[in-house]
Amino acid sequence: FVRRDGVWINPFRVDEQELDDSDEEWVESEEEEEENQVIAPAAANAEELSDRELLMNLIASVNALGVKVDHMQGTLDQLVANQQQQPPSP
């Protein structure tokens, strides 16, 4: 997936309107056809892998945020404890 303007886009998906707007017929050379046959299995599975990768990234981000929140809570607790230990200024 690619992020454009804050939206995740699947680069392997073709918009049907793009297909309708195209008046040219695509003709592949034999070499291009062979290359596409090699790439096709990975491309067909790319959406599923990308979804899984996005999910794993989301989980990692949530875990990282949890660590940051715990650290911030620890810092806040330490500041409160230090504040309570200091006698009030006269």
PDB file of C-alpha atoms in Angstrom:
ATOM      1  CA  PHE A   1       0.000   0.000   0.000  1.00  0.00           C
ATOM      2  CA  VAL A   2       1.039   3.562  -0.630  1.00  0.00           C
ATOM      3  CA  ARG A   3      -0.121   6.539   1.398  1.00  0.00           C
ATOM      4  CA  ARG A   4      -1.318   9.516  -0.654  1.00  0.00           C
ATOM      5  CA  ASP A   5      -3.050  12.536   0.851  1.00  0.00           C
ATOM      6  CA  GLY A   6      -3.589  10.645   4.112  1.00  0.00           C
ATOM      7  CA  VAL A   7      -5.292   7.694   2.383  1.00  0.00           C
ATOM      8  CA  TRP A   8      -3.850   4.196   1.978  1.00  0.00           C
ATOM      9  CA  ILE A   9      -4.009   3.131  -1.671  1.00  0.00           C
ATOM     10  CA  ASN A  10      -3.419  -0.338  -3.102  1.00  0.00           C
ATOM     11  CA  PRO A  11      -1.027   0.251  -6.030  1.00  0.00           C
ATOM     12  CA  PHE A  12      -2.039  -3.076  -7.600  1.00  0.00           C
ATOM     13  CA  ARG A  13      -5.727  -2.193  -7.861  1.00  0.00           C
ATOM     14  CA  VAL A  14      -6.847  -0.513 -11.079  1.00  0.00           C
ATOM     15  CA  ASP A  15      -9.773   1.877 -11.003  1.00  0.00           C
ATOM     16  CA  GLU A  16     -12.503   0.700 -13.400  1.00  0.00           C
ATOM     17  CA  GLN A  17     -13.023   4.270 -14.589  1.00  0.00           C
ATOM     18  CA  GLU A  18      -9.368   4.396 -15.635  1.00  0.00           C
ATOM     19  CA  LEU A  19      -9.999   1.321 -17.750  1.00  0.00           C
ATOM     20  CA  ASP A  20     -13.110   2.852 -19.309  1.00  0.00           C
ATOM     21  CA  ASP A  21     -11.299   6.106 -20.106  1.00  0.00           C
ATOM     22  CA  SER A  22      -8.538   4.321 -21.962  1.00  0.00           C
ATOM     23  CA  ASP A  23      -9.258   4.026 -25.680  1.00  0.00           C
ATOM     24  CA  GLU A  24      -5.939   2.391 -26.435  1.00  0.00           C
ATOM     25  CA  GLU A  25      -5.652  -1.363 -26.473  1.00  0.00           C
ATOM     26  CA  TRP A  26      -2.697  -2.692 -24.512  1.00  0.00           C
ATOM     27  CA  VAL A  27      -0.477  -5.000 -26.506  1.00  0.00           C
ATOM     28  CA  GLU A  28       2.255  -6.829 -24.647  1.00  0.00           C
ATOM     29  CA  SER A  29       5.437  -8.048 -26.190  1.00  0.00           C
ATOM     30  CA  GLU A  30       6.371 -11.666 -25.487  1.00  0.00           C
ATOM     31  CA  GLU A  31       9.078 -10.471 -23.099  1.00  0.00           C
ATOM     32  CA  GLU A  32       6.608  -8.302 -21.140  1.00  0.00           C
ATOM     33  CA  GLU A  33       4.147 -11.167 -21.029  1.00  0.00           C
ATOM     34  CA  GLU A  34       6.790 -13.483 -19.557  1.00  0.00           C
ATOM     35  CA  GLU A  35       7.785 -10.848 -16.990  1.00  0.00           C
ATOM     36  CA  ASN A  36       4.154 -10.379 -15.984  1.00  0.00           C
ATOM     37  CA  GLN A  37       3.667 -14.116 -15.554  1.00  0.00           C
ATOM     38  CA  VAL A  38       6.564 -14.172 -13.115  1.00  0.00           C
ATOM     39  CA  ILE A  39       5.268 -11.119 -11.213  1.00  0.00           C
ATOM     40  CA  ALA A  40       1.574 -12.080 -11.262  1.00  0.00           C
ATOM     41  CA  PRO A  41       1.564 -14.569  -8.357  1.00  0.00           C
ATOM     42  CA  ALA A  42       3.211 -12.043  -6.035  1.00  0.00           C
ATOM     43  CA  ALA A  43       0.936  -9.228  -7.228  1.00  0.00           C
ATOM     44  CA  ALA A  44      -2.172 -11.364  -6.748  1.00  0.00           C
ATOM     45  CA  ASN A  45      -1.102 -12.014  -3.170  1.00  0.00           C
ATOM     46  CA  ALA A  46       0.142  -8.464  -2.526  1.00  0.00           C
ATOM     47  CA  GLU A  47      -3.177  -7.129  -1.213  1.00  0.00           C
ATOM     48  CA  GLU A  48      -3.395  -9.879   1.400  1.00  0.00           C
ATOM     49  CA  LEU A  49       0.230  -9.406   2.420  1.00  0.00           C
ATOM     50  CA  SER A  50      -0.149  -5.658   2.548  1.00  0.00           C
ATOM     51  CA  ASP A  51      -3.221  -5.962   4.779  1.00  0.00           C
ATOM     52  CA  ARG A  52      -1.262  -8.249   7.096  1.00  0.00           C
ATOM     53  CA  GLU A  53       1.723  -5.910   7.063  1.00  0.00           C
ATOM     54  CA  LEU A  54      -0.528  -2.937   7.818  1.00  0.00           C
ATOM     55  CA  LEU A  55      -2.084  -4.841  10.701  1.00  0.00           C
ATOM     56  CA  MET A  56       1.342  -5.759  12.068  1.00  0.00           C
ATOM     57  CA  ASN A  57       2.457  -2.127  11.749  1.00  0.00           C
ATOM     58  CA  LEU A  58      -0.696  -1.000  13.544  1.00  0.00           C
ATOM     59  CA  ILE A  59      -0.087  -3.477  16.363  1.00  0.00           C
ATOM     60  CA  ALA A  60       3.538  -2.345  16.655  1.00  0.00           C
ATOM     61  CA  SER A  61       2.416   1.303  16.751  1.00  0.00           C
ATOM     62  CA  VAL A  62      -0.173   0.597  19.444  1.00  0.00           C
ATOM     63  CA  ASN A  63       2.433  -1.278  21.487  1.00  0.00           C
ATOM     64  CA  ALA A  64       4.907   1.592  21.071  1.00  0.00           C
ATOM     65  CA  LEU A  65       2.247   4.063  22.194  1.00  0.00           C
ATOM     66  CA  GLY A  66       1.562   1.869  25.218  1.00  0.00           C
ATOM     67  CA  VAL A  67       5.252   1.972  26.127  1.00  0.00           C
ATOM     68  CA  LYS A  68       5.280   5.767  25.735  1.00  0.00           C
ATOM     69  CA  VAL A  69       2.172   6.117  27.906  1.00  0.00           C
ATOM     70  CA  ASP A  70       3.745   3.892  30.579  1.00  0.00           C
ATOM     71  CA  HIS A  71       6.930   5.982  30.448  1.00  0.00           C
ATOM     72  CA  MET A  72       4.946   9.218  30.699  1.00  0.00           C
ATOM     73  CA  GLN A  73       2.933   7.819  33.622  1.00  0.00           C
ATOM     74  CA  GLY A  74       6.174   6.821  35.357  1.00  0.00           C
ATOM     75  CA  THR A  75       7.599  10.297  34.791  1.00  0.00           C
ATOM     76  CA  LEU A  76       4.416  11.903  36.105  1.00  0.00           C
ATOM     77  CA  ASP A  77       4.411   9.631  39.172  1.00  0.00           C
ATOM     78  CA  GLN A  78       8.055  10.546  39.810  1.00  0.00           C
ATOM     79  CA  LEU A  79       7.307  14.281  39.514  1.00  0.00           C
ATOM     80  CA  VAL A  80       4.378  13.965  41.913  1.00  0.00           C
ATOM     81  CA  ALA A  81       6.517  12.003  44.377  1.00  0.00           C
ATOM     82  CA  ASN A  82       9.302  14.612  44.173  1.00  0.00           C
ATOM     83  CA  GLN A  83       6.780  17.414  44.669  1.00  0.00           C
ATOM     84  CA  GLN A  84       5.377  15.718  47.763  1.00  0.00           C
ATOM     85  CA  GLN A  85       8.860  15.168  49.251  1.00  0.00           C
ATOM     86  CA  GLN A  86       9.852  18.824  48.957  1.00  0.00           C
ATOM     87  CA  PRO A  87       8.681  20.992  51.812  1.00  0.00           C
ATOM     88  CA  PRO A  88       6.499  23.893  50.764  1.00  0.00           C
ATOM     89  CA  SER A  89       8.465  27.060  50.164  1.00  0.00           C
ATOM     90  CA  PRO A  90       7.927  29.765  52.810  1.00  0.00           C
TER      91      PRO A  90
END
